[in-house]
PDB file of C-alpha atoms in Angstrom:
ATOM      1  CA  UNK A   1       0.000   0.000   0.000  1.00  0.00           C
ATOM      2  CA  UNK A   2       1.435   3.336  -1.090  1.00  0.00           C
ATOM      3  CA  UNK A   3       1.503   6.246   1.359  1.00  0.00           C
ATOM      4  CA  UNK A   4       1.086   9.738  -0.047  1.00  0.00           C
ATOM      5  CA  UNK A   5       2.916  12.513   1.767  1.00  0.00           C
ATOM      6  CA  UNK A   6       0.739  15.395   2.948  1.00  0.00           C
ATOM      7  CA  UNK A   7       3.685  17.844   3.217  1.00  0.00           C
ATOM      8  CA  UNK A   8       2.900  19.775  -0.002  1.00  0.00           C
ATOM      9  CA  UNK A   9      -0.690  20.297   1.089  1.00  0.00           C
ATOM     10  CA  UNK A  10       0.428  21.498   4.512  1.00  0.00           C
ATOM     11  CA  UNK A  11       2.904  23.877   2.899  1.00  0.00           C
ATOM     12  CA  UNK A  12       0.258  25.297   0.582  1.00  0.00           C
ATOM     13  CA  UNK A  13      -2.143  25.734   3.479  1.00  0.00           C
ATOM     14  CA  UNK A  14       0.501  27.472   5.611  1.00  0.00           C
ATOM     15  CA  UNK A  15       1.432  29.796   2.721  1.00  0.00           C
ATOM     16  CA  UNK A  16      -2.202  30.708   2.157  1.00  0.00           C
ATOM     17  CA  UNK A  17      -2.697  31.439   5.848  1.00  0.00           C
ATOM     18  CA  UNK A  18       0.503  33.483   5.848  1.00  0.00           C
ATOM     19  CA  UNK A  19      -0.415  35.496   2.782  1.00  0.00           C
ATOM     20  CA  UNK A  20      -3.810  36.349   4.188  1.00  0.00           C
ATOM     21  CA  UNK A  21      -2.636  38.364   7.250  1.00  0.00           C
ATOM     22  CA  UNK A  22       0.175  39.952   5.215  1.00  0.00           C
ATOM     23  CA  UNK A  23      -2.290  41.064   2.572  1.00  0.00           C
ATOM     24  CA  UNK A  24      -4.594  42.386   5.256  1.00  0.00           C
ATOM     25  CA  UNK A  25      -1.712  44.282   6.852  1.00  0.00           C
ATOM     26  CA  UNK A  26      -0.742  45.879   3.550  1.00  0.00           C
ATOM     27  CA  UNK A  27      -4.362  46.864   2.900  1.00  0.00           C
ATOM     28  CA  UNK A  28      -4.524  48.561   6.312  1.00  0.00           C
ATOM     29  CA  UNK A  29      -1.228  50.355   5.690  1.00  0.00           C
ATOM     30  CA  UNK A  30      -2.353  51.640   2.290  1.00  0.00           C
ATOM     31  CA  UNK A  31      -5.640  52.822   3.756  1.00  0.00           C
ATOM     32  CA  UNK A  32      -3.784  54.632   6.552  1.00  0.00           C
ATOM     33  CA  UNK A  33      -1.518  56.304   4.002  1.00  0.00           C
ATOM     34  CA  UNK A  34      -4.564  57.502   2.079  1.00  0.00           C
ATOM     35  CA  UNK A  35      -6.090  58.956   5.214  1.00  0.00           C
ATOM     36  CA  UNK A  36      -2.855  60.767   6.062  1.00  0.00           C
ATOM     37  CA  UNK A  37      -2.543  62.188   2.560  1.00  0.00           C
ATOM     38  CA  UNK A  38      -6.159  63.284   2.660  1.00  0.00           C
ATOM     39  CA  UNK A  39      -5.572  65.013   5.982  1.00  0.00           C
ATOM     40  CA  UNK A  40      -2.615  66.866   4.514  1.00  0.00           C
ATOM     41  CA  UNK A  41      -4.711  68.114   1.603  1.00  0.00           C
ATOM     42  CA  UNK A  42      -7.516  69.208   3.900  1.00  0.00           C
ATOM     43  CA  UNK A  43      -5.080  71.479   5.742  1.00  0.00           C
ATOM     44  CA  UNK A  44      -4.290  73.477   2.589  1.00  0.00           C
ATOM     45  CA  UNK A  45      -4.887  77.156   3.202  1.00  0.00           C
ATOM     46  CA  UNK A  46      -4.249  80.512   1.616  1.00  0.00           C
ATOM     47  CA  UNK A  47      -4.054  84.208   2.419  1.00  0.00           C
ATOM     48  CA  UNK A  48      -6.327  87.022   1.286  1.00  0.00           C
ATOM     49  CA  UNK A  49      -4.120  89.955   0.352  1.00  0.00           C
ATOM     50  CA  UNK A  50      -2.962  92.480  -2.258  1.00  0.00           C
ATOM     51  CA  UNK A  51      -0.047  91.047  -4.255  1.00  0.00           C
ATOM     52  CA  UNK A  52       2.425  93.270  -6.102  1.00  0.00           C
ATOM     53  CA  UNK A  53       3.523  92.654  -9.707  1.00  0.00           C
ATOM     54  CA  UNK A  54       5.926  94.084 -12.284  1.00  0.00           C
ATOM     55  CA  UNK A  55       5.166  94.055 -16.003  1.00  0.00           C
ATOM     56  CA  UNK A  56       7.553  93.766 -18.944  1.00  0.00           C
ATOM     57  CA  UNK A  57       5.083  94.877 -21.602  1.00  0.00           C
ATOM     58  CA  UNK A  58       3.849  91.343 -22.301  1.00  0.00           C
ATOM     59  CA  UNK A  59       3.560  89.458 -19.020  1.00  0.00           C
ATOM     60  CA  UNK A  60       3.544  89.857 -15.261  1.00  0.00           C
ATOM     61  CA  UNK A  61       6.223  88.769 -12.782  1.00  0.00           C
ATOM     62  CA  UNK A  62       5.735  88.597  -9.030  1.00  0.00           C
ATOM     63  CA  UNK A  63       7.694  91.442  -7.421  1.00  0.00           C
ATOM     64  CA  UNK A  64      10.640  90.412  -5.259  1.00  0.00           C
ATOM     65  CA  UNK A  65      10.430  93.596  -3.149  1.00  0.00           C
ATOM     66  CA  UNK A  66       7.559  95.494  -1.644  1.00  0.00           C
ATOM     67  CA  UNK A  67       6.188  98.689  -3.243  1.00  0.00           C
ATOM     68  CA  UNK A  68       7.669 100.863  -0.516  1.00  0.00           C
ATOM     69  CA  UNK A  69      11.177  99.784  -1.550  1.00  0.00           C
ATOM     70  CA  UNK A  70      10.847  99.736  -5.331  1.00  0.00           C
ATOM     71  CA  UNK A  71      11.595 102.995  -7.162  1.00  0.00           C
ATOM     72  CA  UNK A  72      10.380 102.391 -10.698  1.00  0.00           C
ATOM     73  CA  UNK A  73      11.823 104.052 -13.768  1.00  0.00           C
ATOM     74  CA  UNK A  74       9.829 106.217 -16.115  1.00  0.00           C
ATOM     75  CA  UNK A  75       7.797 103.956 -18.413  1.00  0.00           C
ATOM     76  CA  UNK A  76       7.391 101.163 -15.862  1.00  0.00           C
ATOM     77  CA  UNK A  77       4.194  99.123 -15.546  1.00  0.00           C
ATOM     78  CA  UNK A  78       3.188  97.722 -12.165  1.00  0.00           C
ATOM     79  CA  UNK A  79       0.162  95.822 -10.947  1.00  0.00           C
ATOM     80  CA  UNK A  80      -1.726  95.095  -7.738  1.00  0.00           C
ATOM     81  CA  UNK A  81      -4.079  92.109  -7.463  1.00  0.00           C
ATOM     82  CA  UNK A  82      -6.366  91.204  -4.561  1.00  0.00           C
ATOM     83  CA  UNK A  83      -7.003  87.476  -4.230  1.00  0.00           C
ATOM     84  CA  UNK A  84      -6.646  84.397  -2.045  1.00  0.00           C
ATOM     85  CA  UNK A  85      -3.482  82.412  -2.713  1.00  0.00           C
ATOM     86  CA  UNK A  86      -1.273  79.946  -0.856  1.00  0.00           C
ATOM     87  CA  UNK A  87       2.050  81.529  -1.859  1.00  0.00           C
ATOM     88  CA  UNK A  88       3.745  83.576  -4.589  1.00  0.00           C
ATOM     89  CA  UNK A  89       3.768  80.627  -7.008  1.00  0.00           C
ATOM     90  CA  UNK A  90       0.001  80.278  -6.604  1.00  0.00           C
ATOM     91  CA  UNK A  91      -0.874  83.990  -6.743  1.00  0.00           C
ATOM     92  CA  UNK A  92      -3.320  85.335  -9.330  1.00  0.00           C
ATOM     93  CA  UNK A  93      -1.914  87.859 -11.792  1.00  0.00           C
ATOM     94  CA  UNK A  94      -3.605  91.160 -12.644  1.00  0.00           C
ATOM     95  CA  UNK A  95      -6.258  90.572 -15.323  1.00  0.00           C
ATOM     96  CA  UNK A  96      -5.053  93.351 -17.638  1.00  0.00           C
ATOM     97  CA  UNK A  97      -2.104  93.498 -19.987  1.00  0.00           C
ATOM     98  CA  UNK A  98       0.923  95.476 -18.716  1.00  0.00           C
ATOM     99  CA  UNK A  99       0.767  97.921 -21.625  1.00  0.00           C
ATOM    100  CA  UNK A 100       2.396 101.221 -20.712  1.00  0.00           C
ATOM    101  CA  UNK A 101       1.522 102.865 -24.033  1.00  0.00           C
ATOM    102  CA  UNK A 102      -2.182 102.180 -23.644  1.00  0.00           C
ATOM    103  CA  UNK A 103      -2.415 103.065 -19.957  1.00  0.00           C
ATOM    104  CA  UNK A 104      -0.450 106.304 -20.166  1.00  0.00           C
ATOM    105  CA  UNK A 105      -1.583 107.370 -23.649  1.00  0.00           C
ATOM    106  CA  UNK A 106      -3.454 110.392 -22.294  1.00  0.00           C
ATOM    107  CA  UNK A 107      -0.724 111.474 -19.880  1.00  0.00           C
ATOM    108  CA  UNK A 108       2.051 113.307 -21.761  1.00  0.00           C
ATOM    109  CA  UNK A 109       5.608 113.243 -20.458  1.00  0.00           C
ATOM    110  CA  UNK A 110       6.603 116.198 -18.295  1.00  0.00           C
ATOM    111  CA  UNK A 111      10.009 117.464 -17.219  1.00  0.00           C
ATOM    112  CA  UNK A 112      10.981 116.730 -13.628  1.00  0.00           C
ATOM    113  CA  UNK A 113       8.506 113.853 -13.353  1.00  0.00           C
ATOM    114  CA  UNK A 114       8.171 110.213 -14.338  1.00  0.00           C
ATOM    115  CA  UNK A 115       5.158 108.202 -15.448  1.00  0.00           C
ATOM    116  CA  UNK A 116       4.296 104.829 -13.911  1.00  0.00           C
ATOM    117  CA  UNK A 117       1.443 102.814 -15.387  1.00  0.00           C
ATOM    118  CA  UNK A 118      -0.603 100.981 -12.758  1.00  0.00           C
ATOM    119  CA  UNK A 119      -3.113  98.146 -13.013  1.00  0.00           C
ATOM    120  CA  UNK A 120      -5.298  97.883  -9.913  1.00  0.00           C
ATOM    121  CA  UNK A 121      -7.269  94.643  -9.901  1.00  0.00           C
ATOM    122  CA  UNK A 122      -9.518  94.081  -6.823  1.00  0.00           C
ATOM    123  CA  UNK A 123     -10.162  90.504  -7.925  1.00  0.00           C
ATOM    124  CA  UNK A 124     -13.377  88.493  -7.999  1.00  0.00           C
ATOM    125  CA  UNK A 125     -16.365  88.074  -5.715  1.00  0.00           C
ATOM    126  CA  UNK A 126     -15.075  84.590  -4.847  1.00  0.00           C
ATOM    127  CA  UNK A 127     -11.993  86.099  -3.183  1.00  0.00           C
ATOM    128  CA  UNK A 128     -13.789  89.021  -1.542  1.00  0.00           C
ATOM    129  CA  UNK A 129     -14.224  89.140   2.239  1.00  0.00           C
ATOM    130  CA  UNK A 130     -17.683  88.221   3.504  1.00  0.00           C
ATOM    131  CA  UNK A 131     -20.179  91.012   2.883  1.00  0.00           C
ATOM    132  CA  UNK A 132     -17.986  92.963   0.463  1.00  0.00           C
ATOM    133  CA  UNK A 133     -18.131  93.385  -3.298  1.00  0.00           C
ATOM    134  CA  UNK A 134     -14.908  94.102  -5.187  1.00  0.00           C
ATOM    135  CA  UNK A 135     -14.840  97.299  -7.216  1.00  0.00           C
ATOM    136  CA  UNK A 136     -14.084  97.181 -10.930  1.00  0.00           C
ATOM    137  CA  UNK A 137     -10.567  96.693 -12.246  1.00  0.00           C
ATOM    138  CA  UNK A 138      -8.999  99.960 -13.293  1.00  0.00           C
ATOM    139  CA  UNK A 139      -5.791 101.394 -14.697  1.00  0.00           C
ATOM    140  CA  UNK A 140      -4.084 104.670 -13.936  1.00  0.00           C
ATOM    141  CA  UNK A 141      -1.033 106.594 -15.048  1.00  0.00           C
ATOM    142  CA  UNK A 142       0.756 108.057 -12.047  1.00  0.00           C
ATOM    143  CA  UNK A 143       2.940 111.087 -12.723  1.00  0.00           C
ATOM    144  CA  UNK A 144       5.272 111.486  -9.766  1.00  0.00           C
ATOM    145  CA  UNK A 145       8.695 112.755  -8.755  1.00  0.00           C
ATOM    146  CA  UNK A 146      11.678 110.922 -10.300  1.00  0.00           C
ATOM    147  CA  UNK A 147      12.657 109.357  -6.953  1.00  0.00           C
ATOM    148  CA  UNK A 148       9.130 108.292  -5.942  1.00  0.00           C
ATOM    149  CA  UNK A 149       8.537 104.725  -4.808  1.00  0.00           C
ATOM    150  CA  UNK A 150       5.869 102.409  -6.198  1.00  0.00           C
ATOM    151  CA  UNK A 151       3.862 102.960  -3.009  1.00  0.00           C
ATOM    152  CA  UNK A 152       3.974 106.723  -3.569  1.00  0.00           C
ATOM    153  CA  UNK A 153       2.916 106.296  -7.193  1.00  0.00           C
ATOM    154  CA  UNK A 154      -0.018 104.157  -6.058  1.00  0.00           C
ATOM    155  CA  UNK A 155      -1.005 106.683  -3.382  1.00  0.00           C
ATOM    156  CA  UNK A 156      -1.136 109.458  -5.984  1.00  0.00           C
ATOM    157  CA  UNK A 157      -3.962 107.731  -7.898  1.00  0.00           C
ATOM    158  CA  UNK A 158      -5.656 105.262  -5.533  1.00  0.00           C
ATOM    159  CA  UNK A 159      -6.306 106.824  -2.126  1.00  0.00           C
ATOM    160  CA  UNK A 160      -7.218 105.944   0.518  1.00  0.00           C
ATOM    161  CA  UNK A 161      -4.590 103.305   1.191  1.00  0.00           C
ATOM    162  CA  UNK A 162      -4.502 101.310   4.405  1.00  0.00           C
ATOM    163  CA  UNK A 163      -1.369  99.689   5.853  1.00  0.00           C
ATOM    164  CA  UNK A 164      -0.656  97.486   8.850  1.00  0.00           C
ATOM    165  CA  UNK A 165       2.072  98.112  11.421  1.00  0.00           C
ATOM    166  CA  UNK A 166       4.690  96.376   9.254  1.00  0.00           C
ATOM    167  CA  UNK A 167       3.887  98.525   6.194  1.00  0.00           C
ATOM    168  CA  UNK A 168       1.989  95.799   4.360  1.00  0.00           C
ATOM    169  CA  UNK A 169      -0.717  97.146   2.034  1.00  0.00           C
ATOM    170  CA  UNK A 170      -4.085  96.134   3.475  1.00  0.00           C
ATOM    171  CA  UNK A 171      -6.464  98.175   1.305  1.00  0.00           C
ATOM    172  CA  UNK A 172      -6.319 100.139  -1.948  1.00  0.00           C
ATOM    173  CA  UNK A 173      -8.970 102.798  -2.589  1.00  0.00           C
ATOM    174  CA  UNK A 174     -10.609 101.635   0.627  1.00  0.00           C
ATOM    175  CA  UNK A 175     -10.961  97.995  -0.457  1.00  0.00           C
ATOM    176  CA  UNK A 176     -11.336  95.842   1.511  1.00  0.00           C
ATOM    177  CA  UNK A 177     -12.864  97.711   4.417  1.00  0.00           C
ATOM    178  CA  UNK A 178     -11.183  95.512   7.011  1.00  0.00           C
ATOM    179  CA  UNK A 179      -8.715  92.675   7.348  1.00  0.00           C
ATOM    180  CA  UNK A 180      -5.110  92.403   6.263  1.00  0.00           C
ATOM    181  CA  UNK A 181      -3.518  89.261   4.890  1.00  0.00           C
ATOM    182  CA  UNK A 182      -5.797  87.000   6.929  1.00  0.00           C
ATOM    183  CA  UNK A 183      -5.481  83.262   6.559  1.00  0.00           C
ATOM    184  CA  UNK A 184      -8.384  81.363   5.048  1.00  0.00           C
ATOM    185  CA  UNK A 185      -8.855  77.602   4.952  1.00  0.00           C
ATOM    186  CA  UNK A 186      -8.868  75.527   1.798  1.00  0.00           C
ATOM    187  CA  UNK A 187     -12.681  75.775   1.540  1.00  0.00           C
ATOM    188  CA  UNK A 188     -12.652  79.559   1.893  1.00  0.00           C
ATOM    189  CA  UNK A 189     -13.604  79.680   5.589  1.00  0.00           C
ATOM    190  CA  UNK A 190     -11.609  81.954   7.838  1.00  0.00           C
ATOM    191  CA  UNK A 191      -9.470  80.260  10.477  1.00  0.00           C
ATOM    192  CA  UNK A 192      -8.984  81.387  14.041  1.00  0.00           C
ATOM    193  CA  UNK A 193      -6.180  83.877  14.499  1.00  0.00           C
ATOM    194  CA  UNK A 194      -4.868  86.456  12.110  1.00  0.00           C
ATOM    195  CA  UNK A 195      -2.611  84.046  10.242  1.00  0.00           C
ATOM    196  CA  UNK A 196      -0.798  86.944   8.612  1.00  0.00           C
ATOM    197  CA  UNK A 197       1.962  86.357   6.090  1.00  0.00           C
ATOM    198  CA  UNK A 198       5.322  85.843   7.747  1.00  0.00           C
ATOM    199  CA  UNK A 199       7.479  87.626   5.163  1.00  0.00           C
ATOM    200  CA  UNK A 200       8.648  91.140   5.984  1.00  0.00           C
ATOM    201  CA  UNK A 201       6.039  93.271   4.223  1.00  0.00           C
ATOM    202  CA  UNK A 202       8.656  95.822   3.234  1.00  0.00           C
ATOM    203  CA  UNK A 203      10.436  93.130   1.245  1.00  0.00           C
ATOM    204  CA  UNK A 204       7.449  91.329  -0.244  1.00  0.00           C
ATOM    205  CA  UNK A 205       3.658  91.448  -0.155  1.00  0.00           C
ATOM    206  CA  UNK A 206       3.439  87.661  -0.310  1.00  0.00           C
ATOM    207  CA  UNK A 207       2.848  85.041   2.339  1.00  0.00           C
ATOM    208  CA  UNK A 208       5.745  82.671   2.890  1.00  0.00           C
ATOM    209  CA  UNK A 209       5.708  79.668   0.586  1.00  0.00           C
ATOM    210  CA  UNK A 210       6.299  77.387   3.604  1.00  0.00           C
ATOM    211  CA  UNK A 211       4.102  78.713   6.370  1.00  0.00           C
ATOM    212  CA  UNK A 212       3.511  76.018   8.908  1.00  0.00           C
ATOM    213  CA  UNK A 213       1.476  73.727   6.680  1.00  0.00           C
ATOM    214  CA  UNK A 214      -0.378  76.405   4.748  1.00  0.00           C
ATOM    215  CA  UNK A 215       0.925  75.080   1.434  1.00  0.00           C
ATOM    216  CA  UNK A 216      -1.136  72.924  -0.895  1.00  0.00           C
ATOM    217  CA  UNK A 217       0.633  69.598  -0.228  1.00  0.00           C
ATOM    218  CA  UNK A 218       1.345  67.466   2.808  1.00  0.00           C
ATOM    219  CA  UNK A 219       4.030  68.679   5.177  1.00  0.00           C
ATOM    220  CA  UNK A 220       7.466  67.076   5.454  1.00  0.00           C
ATOM    221  CA  UNK A 221       6.492  65.518   8.795  1.00  0.00           C
ATOM    222  CA  UNK A 222       3.418  63.957   7.234  1.00  0.00           C
ATOM    223  CA  UNK A 223       5.445  62.484   4.372  1.00  0.00           C
ATOM    224  CA  UNK A 224       7.973  61.058   6.825  1.00  0.00           C
ATOM    225  CA  UNK A 225       5.141  59.455   8.778  1.00  0.00           C
ATOM    226  CA  UNK A 226       3.731  57.855   5.635  1.00  0.00           C
ATOM    227  CA  UNK A 227       7.188  56.579   4.711  1.00  0.00           C
ATOM    228  CA  UNK A 228       7.638  55.048   8.153  1.00  0.00           C
ATOM    229  CA  UNK A 229       4.298  53.272   7.906  1.00  0.00           C
ATOM    230  CA  UNK A 230       5.156  51.820   4.498  1.00  0.00           C
ATOM    231  CA  UNK A 231       8.597  50.704   5.685  1.00  0.00           C
ATOM    232  CA  UNK A 232       6.987  48.880   8.603  1.00  0.00           C
ATOM    233  CA  UNK A 233       4.709  47.123   6.153  1.00  0.00           C
ATOM    234  CA  UNK A 234       7.604  46.041   3.936  1.00  0.00           C
ATOM    235  CA  UNK A 235       9.524  44.790   6.967  1.00  0.00           C
ATOM    236  CA  UNK A 236       6.504  42.754   8.060  1.00  0.00           C
ATOM    237  CA  UNK A 237       6.305  41.116   4.630  1.00  0.00           C
ATOM    238  CA  UNK A 238       9.976  40.114   4.643  1.00  0.00           C
ATOM    239  CA  UNK A 239       9.726  38.825   8.210  1.00  0.00           C
ATOM    240  CA  UNK A 240       6.710  36.749   7.277  1.00  0.00           C
ATOM    241  CA  UNK A 241       8.517  35.226   4.292  1.00  0.00           C
ATOM    242  CA  UNK A 242      11.500  34.276   6.439  1.00  0.00           C
ATOM    243  CA  UNK A 243       9.200  32.309   8.735  1.00  0.00           C
ATOM    244  CA  UNK A 244       7.882  30.108   5.930  1.00  0.00           C
TER     245      UNK A 244
END
């Protein structure tokens, strides 16, 4: 009578039992990673503020200095845009071409003065503070002293201006009525605290690109946590295989 070994069947059964908890573990780890990534996205936030731009005749570039420091040359085009953005890379540009010739066409050159073309864009209703309606976009040709700053050029055509204690522009032509660089959550709701941009307003009107998790993606700590979870999962798989 021939005896048939049951070892292969036992091995297959053990492997199946082993794969089952490993697969379950990996499923849990992937689900946890998804939750963590989702939490990181939910924390995305922006700032509601006036950004400052410089035009080259064809396009806009985000200014690297604040308007109180910049002293534009005659023939310069500059823009101001009110909107909610996470950082300078995400900021909305003025919705008007930086065309000096068109903006200053009716303002002839004058000795002892310079002309600075300005685009003042209060943005859309979506970015407006609760209860306020943005005024219409407008352009202006400021004719100011040769050594005037961009802030002085703006003041000559768009009063009243409102600043905070660090010289950040809070309102142009009285808009908005209140608030200054306040932080808003990813869904547009205002968070507790002022959440003001951390850059020196005299150097830039923008919020910092890395502002304690206000960016659009998960933070470095969150990514490290996800990596640690995945590494634990991989280690568990290898350990399980060694026990076969």
